[in-house]
XYZ file of N, CA and C in Angstrom:
672
model
N -10.778 33.712 82.233
C -11.440 34.752 81.530
C -10.459 35.539 80.644
N -10.731 35.839 79.530
C -10.029 36.756 78.710
C -10.420 38.106 78.740
N -9.642 39.148 78.744
C -10.095 40.477 78.805
C -9.135 41.437 77.948
N -9.772 42.377 77.452
C -8.955 43.513 76.760
C -8.269 44.321 77.769
N -7.389 45.096 77.357
C -6.816 46.074 78.291
C -7.634 47.107 78.809
N -8.473 47.627 77.884
C -9.441 48.740 78.337
C -10.472 48.366 79.302
N -10.797 49.160 80.137
C -11.931 49.001 80.986
C -13.058 50.046 80.871
N -14.267 49.738 80.733
C -15.206 50.622 80.617
C -16.371 50.472 81.761
N -17.228 51.342 81.875
C -18.328 51.319 82.795
C -19.540 50.854 82.017
N -20.028 49.697 82.192
C -21.152 49.175 81.520
C -22.376 49.362 82.420
N -23.413 49.807 81.777
C -24.790 49.975 82.704
C -25.952 49.190 82.153
N -25.577 48.255 81.107
C -26.559 47.393 80.514
C -26.162 46.220 79.961
N -26.889 45.047 79.854
C -26.538 43.835 79.398
C -27.611 43.269 78.622
N -27.292 42.800 77.358
C -28.336 42.122 76.492
C -27.803 40.721 76.321
N -28.635 39.730 76.745
C -28.293 38.325 76.717
C -28.913 37.664 75.582
N -28.229 36.756 74.955
C -28.846 35.761 74.161
C -29.630 34.748 75.097
N -30.572 33.869 74.524
C -31.315 33.032 75.290
C -30.712 31.553 75.317
N -30.929 30.851 74.325
C -30.370 29.422 74.071
C -28.923 29.382 74.171
N -28.415 28.625 75.113
C -27.002 28.333 75.065
C -26.296 29.416 76.022
N -27.137 30.493 76.556
C -26.487 31.524 77.203
C -27.072 31.589 78.576
N -28.436 31.809 78.627
C -29.176 31.762 79.841
C -29.754 30.500 80.181
N -30.232 29.737 79.218
C -30.916 28.497 79.372
C -30.304 27.312 78.384
N -30.200 26.237 79.090
C -29.845 25.001 78.115
C -31.106 24.400 77.670
N -31.328 24.705 76.285
C -32.597 24.165 75.731
C -32.220 23.066 74.760
N -31.018 22.576 74.762
C -30.651 21.842 73.604
C -31.394 20.460 73.536
N -31.679 19.840 74.597
C -32.283 18.485 74.670
C -33.832 18.644 74.104
N -34.423 19.707 74.603
C -35.886 19.834 74.055
C -35.999 20.130 72.637
N -34.989 20.882 72.007
C -34.951 21.215 70.711
C -34.601 19.957 69.917
N -33.604 19.241 70.377
C -33.132 18.066 69.609
C -34.237 16.941 69.660
N -34.910 16.830 70.816
C -35.997 15.883 70.771
C -37.111 16.097 69.841
N -37.457 17.523 69.805
C -38.481 17.931 68.861
C -38.263 17.841 67.388
N -37.009 18.165 66.974
C -36.534 18.130 65.729
C -36.587 16.510 65.382
N -35.973 15.776 66.045
C -35.951 14.278 65.819
C -37.316 13.560 65.686
N -38.232 14.082 66.503
C -39.602 13.586 66.355
C -40.090 14.074 65.054
N -40.012 15.246 64.502
C -40.369 15.767 63.209
C -39.775 14.835 62.162
N -38.414 14.727 62.248
C -37.599 13.890 61.267
C -38.196 12.487 61.142
N -38.499 11.837 62.213
C -39.110 10.602 62.291
C -40.455 10.483 61.472
N -41.362 11.510 61.825
C -42.577 11.671 61.157
C -42.387 11.761 59.666
N -41.296 12.387 59.193
C -41.054 12.680 57.813
C -40.356 11.486 57.199
N -39.999 10.413 57.989
C -39.278 9.237 57.445
C -37.790 9.558 57.299
N -37.182 10.523 57.959
C -35.710 10.802 57.602
C -34.997 10.409 58.966
N -33.661 10.205 58.716
C -32.772 9.881 59.830
C -32.822 10.939 60.912
N -32.605 10.553 62.146
C -32.495 11.560 63.184
C -30.927 11.660 63.574
N -30.703 12.791 64.320
C -29.335 13.162 64.770
C -29.187 13.015 66.276
N -27.908 12.765 66.640
C -27.771 12.612 68.142
C -27.873 14.148 68.644
N -28.284 14.174 69.896
C -28.495 15.447 70.622
C -27.223 16.394 70.337
N -25.979 15.991 70.541
C -24.888 16.819 70.400
C -24.705 17.475 69.074
N -25.201 16.792 68.053
C -25.168 17.302 66.794
C -25.822 18.715 66.540
N -26.878 18.833 67.449
C -27.655 20.137 67.248
C -26.972 21.277 67.863
N -25.883 21.151 68.561
C -25.224 22.347 69.009
C -24.711 23.315 67.784
N -24.479 22.643 66.714
C -23.994 23.483 65.539
C -25.210 23.806 64.595
N -26.341 23.439 64.985
C -27.554 23.477 63.934
C -28.384 24.695 64.628
N -28.528 24.827 65.889
C -29.455 25.763 66.511
C -28.916 27.363 66.475
N -29.731 28.162 66.704
C -29.220 29.641 66.818
C -29.579 30.604 65.688
N -30.215 29.993 64.611
C -30.431 31.010 63.428
C -31.883 30.852 62.977
N -32.738 30.462 64.061
C -34.182 30.395 63.767
C -34.580 29.055 63.396
N -36.036 28.900 63.560
C -36.505 27.484 63.388
C -36.441 27.011 61.907
N -36.775 27.797 61.052
C -36.668 27.417 59.704
C -35.230 26.973 59.195
N -34.221 27.775 59.612
C -32.885 27.400 59.426
C -32.623 25.954 60.104
N -33.031 25.874 61.153
C -32.825 24.522 61.946
C -33.416 23.345 61.190
N -34.603 23.567 60.650
C -35.211 22.532 59.779
C -34.286 22.345 58.697
N -33.923 23.287 57.893
C -33.144 23.194 56.674
C -31.689 22.395 56.906
N -31.228 22.613 58.100
C -29.994 21.960 58.547
C -30.017 20.599 59.126
N -31.281 20.185 59.296
C -31.627 18.839 59.859
C -32.078 17.869 58.985
N -32.840 18.139 57.916
C -33.349 17.256 56.731
C -32.138 16.789 56.006
N -32.273 15.731 55.218
C -31.257 15.187 54.432
C -30.973 16.267 53.348
N -29.609 16.407 53.000
C -29.251 17.505 52.085
C -29.856 17.589 50.790
N -30.407 16.456 50.252
C -31.011 16.449 48.960
C -32.453 17.105 49.033
N -32.975 17.432 50.151
C -34.361 18.053 50.172
C -34.309 19.391 50.908
N -33.081 19.871 51.235
C -33.025 21.029 52.047
C -33.440 22.385 51.381
N -33.520 22.475 49.976
C -34.045 23.574 49.270
C -35.515 23.334 48.750
N -36.098 22.206 49.299
C -37.541 21.988 48.877
C -38.388 22.681 49.921
N -39.068 23.675 49.322
C -39.895 24.585 50.322
C -41.056 23.715 50.993
N -41.685 22.904 50.278
C -42.757 22.082 50.756
C -42.385 21.163 51.790
N -41.112 20.621 51.637
C -40.604 19.679 52.685
C -40.249 20.520 53.953
N -39.609 21.586 53.828
C -39.286 22.430 54.992
C -40.461 22.884 55.746
N -41.600 23.340 54.908
C -42.693 23.719 55.504
C -43.469 22.606 56.367
N -43.527 21.464 55.845
C -43.967 20.319 56.507
C -43.200 19.882 57.822
N -41.932 19.882 57.668
C -41.029 19.744 58.729
C -41.276 20.691 59.876
N -41.535 22.027 59.532
C -41.531 23.014 60.426
C -42.912 22.763 61.182
N -43.876 22.373 60.428
C -45.261 22.129 61.180
C -45.022 20.961 62.231
N -44.452 19.870 61.736
C -44.355 18.806 62.695
C -43.420 19.259 63.901
N -42.280 20.017 63.689
C -41.495 20.347 64.724
C -42.323 21.286 65.697
N -43.134 22.300 65.351
C -43.738 23.019 66.301
C -44.805 22.339 67.032
N -45.366 21.288 66.404
C -46.304 20.426 67.209
C -45.484 19.727 68.363
N -44.392 19.322 68.079
C -43.519 18.662 69.001
C -43.032 19.497 70.124
N -42.471 20.742 69.612
C -42.003 21.654 70.599
C -42.879 22.252 71.516
N -44.110 22.507 71.075
C -45.222 22.939 71.938
C -45.407 22.104 73.102
N -45.072 20.743 72.988
C -45.289 19.804 74.059
C -44.155 19.767 74.895
N -42.893 19.999 74.272
C -41.601 19.660 74.880
C -40.770 20.777 75.467
N -41.100 22.034 75.003
C -40.066 23.041 75.170
C -39.759 23.504 76.583
N -40.522 22.969 77.475
C -40.296 23.227 78.966
C -39.956 21.963 79.751
N -39.773 20.880 79.043
C -39.560 19.620 79.820
C -38.225 19.468 80.354
N -37.214 19.734 79.581
C -35.786 19.589 79.954
C -35.018 20.938 80.011
N -35.579 21.861 79.463
C -34.901 23.183 79.412
C -34.730 23.787 80.871
N -33.510 24.274 81.134
C -33.221 24.805 82.556
C -32.157 25.962 82.497
N -32.141 26.779 83.364
C -31.067 27.834 83.542
C -29.678 27.013 83.644
N -28.716 27.587 83.163
C -27.341 27.191 83.474
C -26.931 27.447 84.808
N -26.048 26.637 85.471
C -25.660 26.785 86.879
C -25.122 28.279 86.925
N -25.665 28.928 88.029
C -25.179 30.224 88.368
C -25.890 31.411 87.758
N -26.768 31.146 86.791
C -27.473 32.174 86.046
C -28.460 32.871 86.818
N -29.194 32.107 87.748
C -30.201 32.805 88.668
C -29.484 33.709 89.480
N -28.441 33.306 90.140
C -27.662 34.334 91.029
C -27.075 35.527 90.303
N -26.639 35.223 89.102
C -26.096 36.393 88.251
C -27.090 37.346 88.087
N -28.369 36.877 87.555
C -29.373 37.808 87.244
C -29.888 38.666 88.433
N -29.995 37.858 89.574
C -30.358 38.573 90.892
C -29.409 39.638 91.212
N -28.016 39.347 91.053
C -26.929 40.223 91.454
C -26.990 41.449 90.627
N -27.155 41.315 89.265
C -27.231 42.388 88.227
C -28.463 43.349 88.657
N -29.602 42.776 88.883
C -30.767 43.468 89.227
C -30.409 44.307 90.480
N -29.759 43.715 91.487
C -29.530 44.434 92.765
C -28.461 45.635 92.443
N -27.607 45.450 91.490
C -26.683 46.481 91.132
C -27.354 47.616 90.236
N -28.565 47.423 89.733
C -29.266 48.393 88.924
C -28.817 48.389 87.418
N -28.250 47.167 87.140
C -27.830 47.046 85.687
C -29.202 46.813 84.803
N -29.250 47.464 83.774
C -30.431 47.180 82.796
C -30.123 45.899 82.133
N -31.152 45.111 82.005
C -31.037 43.679 81.322
C -32.120 43.506 80.327
N -31.784 42.712 79.198
C -32.769 42.470 78.173
C -32.250 41.114 77.560
N -33.150 40.551 76.787
C -33.024 39.313 76.098
C -33.270 39.478 74.516
N -32.369 39.111 73.726
C -32.531 39.083 72.310
C -32.110 37.766 71.653
N -33.084 37.126 71.199
C -33.104 35.769 70.626
C -33.545 35.619 69.272
N -33.002 34.579 68.606
C -33.640 34.197 67.264
C -34.660 33.107 67.402
N -34.995 32.703 68.659
C -36.116 31.700 68.847
C -37.360 32.454 68.718
N -38.396 31.862 68.232
C -39.816 32.396 68.033
C -40.262 33.180 69.387
N -40.767 34.343 69.154
C -41.103 35.253 70.324
C -41.959 34.696 71.434
N -42.949 33.803 70.978
C -43.815 33.292 71.919
C -43.150 32.277 72.918
N -42.204 31.343 72.268
C -41.488 30.622 73.249
C -40.425 31.307 74.013
N -39.844 32.388 73.432
C -38.863 33.117 74.270
C -39.451 33.769 75.502
N -40.612 34.455 75.250
C -41.374 35.052 76.401
C -41.788 34.026 77.533
N -42.393 32.878 76.999
C -42.779 31.960 77.883
C -41.601 31.207 78.895
N -40.657 31.124 78.151
C -39.509 30.493 78.931
C -38.961 31.492 79.967
N -38.767 32.778 79.488
C -38.439 33.872 80.448
C -39.347 33.897 81.530
N -40.629 33.976 81.225
C -41.592 34.219 82.280
C -41.738 33.033 83.309
N -41.388 31.781 82.738
C -41.413 30.697 83.831
C -40.252 30.699 84.635
N -39.025 30.842 84.020
C -37.844 30.697 84.752
C -37.303 31.952 85.438
N -37.533 33.247 84.919
C -37.032 34.287 85.356
C -37.996 35.396 85.609
N -39.118 35.185 86.033
C -40.278 36.080 86.030
C -39.966 37.138 87.105
N -39.078 36.939 87.936
C -38.865 37.981 88.961
C -37.920 39.090 88.401
N -37.295 38.800 87.271
C -36.182 39.589 86.810
C -36.815 40.843 85.959
N -36.405 41.949 86.287
C -37.059 43.180 85.460
C -36.406 43.607 84.171
N -36.488 42.530 83.240
C -35.937 42.655 81.908
C -36.604 43.969 81.222
N -35.888 44.707 80.594
C -36.424 46.017 79.879
C -37.200 45.525 78.571
N -36.861 44.390 78.082
C -37.345 43.869 76.998
C -36.889 42.401 76.738
N -37.838 41.595 76.130
C -37.523 40.192 75.788
C -37.979 40.010 74.330
N -36.935 39.974 73.369
C -37.233 39.799 72.044
C -36.906 38.475 71.523
N -37.775 37.933 70.658
C -37.549 36.716 69.947
C -37.683 37.108 68.372
N -37.754 36.048 67.555
C -38.007 36.332 66.234
C -39.337 37.099 65.906
N -39.356 38.168 65.326
C -40.475 39.009 65.110
C -40.566 39.379 63.575
N -41.867 39.318 63.134
C -42.133 39.680 61.696
C -41.697 41.142 61.467
N -40.979 41.263 60.394
C -40.526 42.744 59.900
C -39.202 43.153 60.564
N -38.655 42.305 61.474
C -37.430 42.541 62.160
C -36.379 41.622 61.739
N -35.311 41.908 61.159
C -34.309 40.854 60.723
C -33.778 40.236 62.026
N -33.397 38.902 61.777
C -32.865 38.119 62.923
C -31.345 38.565 63.115
N -30.834 38.070 64.137
C -29.352 38.232 64.466
C -28.596 37.604 63.347
N -27.501 38.081 62.861
C -26.654 39.072 63.480
C -27.032 40.506 63.109
N -28.104 40.812 62.494
C -28.587 42.134 62.229
C -28.727 42.782 63.563
N -28.303 44.076 63.707
C -28.301 44.680 65.090
C -29.535 45.453 65.429
N -30.681 45.324 64.645
C -31.913 45.993 64.765
C -32.426 45.607 66.287
N -32.572 44.482 66.634
C -33.241 44.209 67.952
C -32.313 44.714 69.238
N -30.981 44.491 69.004
C -30.072 44.861 69.950
C -30.237 46.375 70.133
N -30.168 47.128 69.141
C -30.283 48.659 69.109
C -31.552 49.085 69.670
N -32.661 48.383 69.456
C -34.072 48.694 69.926
C -33.949 48.603 71.474
N -33.348 47.466 71.877
C -33.333 47.192 73.428
C -32.350 48.430 74.089
N -31.384 48.509 73.380
C -30.365 49.660 73.823
C -31.169 51.008 74.168
N -32.026 51.236 73.173
C -32.886 52.583 73.199
C -33.827 52.361 74.364
N -34.458 51.210 74.581
C -35.313 51.012 75.836
C -34.570 51.408 77.180
N -33.233 50.962 77.165
C -32.496 51.091 78.359
C -32.182 52.714 78.496
N -32.192 53.394 77.477
C -31.732 54.817 77.426
C -30.179 54.999 77.547
N -29.592 54.037 76.836
C -28.129 54.019 76.932
C -27.493 54.098 75.558
N -26.172 54.433 75.459
C -25.532 54.303 74.254
C -24.973 52.965 74.010
N -24.750 52.495 72.797
C -24.241 51.130 72.464
C -22.949 50.788 73.341
N -22.139 51.888 73.390
C -20.857 51.588 74.165
C -20.956 51.354 75.616
N -22.108 51.594 76.130
C -22.567 51.319 77.611
C -23.129 49.991 77.788
N -23.350 49.232 76.832
C -23.990 48.031 76.910
C -23.080 46.839 76.470
N -23.142 45.759 77.329
C -22.590 44.444 76.940
C -23.460 43.646 76.266
N -23.027 42.863 75.144
C -23.845 41.897 74.445
C -23.184 40.496 74.799
N -24.057 39.569 75.276
C -23.605 38.263 75.969
C -24.315 37.260 75.141
N -23.319 36.291 74.571
C -23.856 35.209 74.001
C -22.950 34.029 73.696
N -23.485 32.847 73.261
C -22.444 31.648 73.110
C -22.062 31.409 71.660
N -22.446 32.102 70.766
C -22.160 31.768 69.279
C -21.565 33.020 68.552
N -21.016 32.605 67.410
C -20.353 33.600 66.493
C -21.569 34.658 65.965
N -22.781 33.931 65.933
C -23.898 35.083 65.500
C -24.107 36.132 66.583
N -23.970 35.737 67.828
C -24.210 36.726 69.014
C -23.005 37.857 68.987
N -21.817 37.335 68.800
C -20.746 38.238 68.765
C -20.890 39.159 67.623
N -21.156 38.721 66.408
C -21.407 39.517 65.242
C -22.557 40.544 65.592
N -23.489 40.157 66.212
C -24.780 41.107 66.499
C -24.316 42.074 67.435
N -23.486 41.775 68.495
C -23.024 42.929 69.338
C -22.149 43.710 68.649
N -21.172 43.334 67.811
C -20.234 44.172 67.127
C -21.015 45.153 66.189
N -21.988 44.436 65.384
C -22.737 45.252 64.609
C -23.546 46.404 65.193
N -23.805 46.099 66.478
C -24.538 47.116 67.218
C -23.687 48.129 67.871
N -22.299 47.969 67.716
C -21.234 48.974 68.475
C -21.200 48.577 69.760
N -21.450 47.346 70.314
C -21.393 46.974 71.666
C -20.171 45.977 71.885
N -19.569 46.191 73.120
C -18.613 45.236 73.415
C -19.357 43.863 73.777
N -18.645 42.700 73.530
C -19.160 41.461 73.606
C -18.642 40.565 74.594
N -19.391 39.633 75.247
C -18.838 38.525 76.005
C -19.272 37.240 75.400
N -18.271 36.380 75.106
C -18.558 35.027 74.654
C -18.487 34.095 75.841
N -19.565 33.274 75.996
C -19.626 32.368 77.238
C -19.265 31.008 76.799
N -18.518 30.262 77.532
C -17.973 29.076 77.259
C -18.763 27.904 77.515
N -19.943 28.031 78.239
C -20.801 26.924 78.771
C -21.906 26.658 77.846
N -22.034 27.368 76.630
C -23.110 27.192 75.663
C -22.911 26.248 74.717
N -23.513 26.380 73.435
C -23.423 25.305 72.503
C -22.258 25.359 71.565
N -21.478 26.443 71.393
C -20.463 26.460 70.427
C -19.057 26.224 71.022
N -18.557 27.008 72.075
C -17.292 26.768 72.406
C -16.372 28.152 72.160
N -15.188 28.145 72.744
C -14.412 29.436 72.616
C -13.776 29.616 71.362
N -13.571 28.509 70.467
C -12.998 28.625 69.161
C -13.835 29.595 68.311
N -15.004 29.334 68.261
C -15.865 30.129 67.397
C -16.014 31.569 67.917
N -16.033 31.677 69.196
C -16.167 32.991 69.868
C -14.930 33.878 69.645
N -13.682 33.276 69.663
C -12.424 33.965 69.436
C -12.486 34.352 67.907
N -12.728 33.429 67.037
C -12.761 33.693 65.662
C -13.574 34.804 65.313
N -14.712 35.156 65.924
C -15.616 36.226 65.652
C -15.326 37.417 66.370
N -14.287 37.609 67.237
C -13.775 38.675 67.843
C -14.439 39.122 69.086
N -14.885 38.100 69.945
C -15.348 38.421 71.214
C -14.367 39.350 72.083
N -14.883 40.368 72.565
C -14.032 41.205 73.431
C -13.630 40.639 74.755
N -14.595 39.828 75.364
C -14.220 39.112 76.542
C -14.607 37.698 76.350
N -14.065 36.673 77.140
C -14.513 35.302 77.195
C -14.739 34.929 78.557
N -15.946 34.374 78.785
C -16.302 34.050 80.276
C -16.424 32.543 80.362
N -15.543 31.993 81.296
C -15.721 30.615 81.587
C -16.810 30.224 82.599
N -17.053 31.228 83.430
C -18.221 31.019 84.440
C -18.992 32.413 84.533
N -20.187 32.373 85.179
C -20.986 33.519 85.405
C -20.114 34.549 86.294
N -19.360 34.054 87.099
C -18.574 35.000 87.871
C -17.747 36.059 87.033
N -17.241 35.564 85.866
C -16.314 36.254 84.999
C -17.176 37.425 84.498
N -18.458 37.378 84.306
C -19.349 38.408 83.788
C -19.392 39.558 84.978
N -19.504 39.175 86.133
C -19.586 40.140 87.280
C -18.175 40.805 87.369
N -17.106 40.050 87.087
C -15.849 40.684 87.219
C -15.582 41.694 86.103
N -16.074 41.344 84.959
C -15.915 42.352 83.791
C -16.615 43.596 84.244
N -17.802 43.663 84.843
C -18.661 44.741 85.256
C -17.748 45.503 86.381
């Protein structure tokens, strides 16, 4: 665990979803590959999607189709339709919490730490996954992609959740596995934790200025 010299009292935590709380990579990869096959395009190995996910479904489609058609709106619209059909069937098949996440959330709840989720995944999927896997956890808000609200790394969602907690940004930690998450926390004026078990790795997290780096969920408790 990497830490800065200063120590603060944190009263709230905002979590990213995919790659932070839940390993959703296989269900996402399988669904995009099904859509690619229906379009007659080559598929990608599951590991390739680590660098494609995290910026919303449309961006995922644009980064998965052949480069020659990435700016073709009609192609992306059709791909997105096929993907949603596939993901509706698959999104809870293989997705599961990372090791130790259940215990972490229970401990944070017992300590009275405010918790929330801020994702670029579509809101309906975000809410359903949280309800199925963490229904007992008293999140103050669970946000996904919403009409009229810019996606991460814009800080709008994070600041709205901070307001629901009744806290100042400096009292809230922002936790995620990607540079997008670190930028979101920084843009919101929050200290950030980059987790090493997700989709990206410590290199990207360091490059984007994560205040803390967590190799395990225990590191998050130690930071608190």
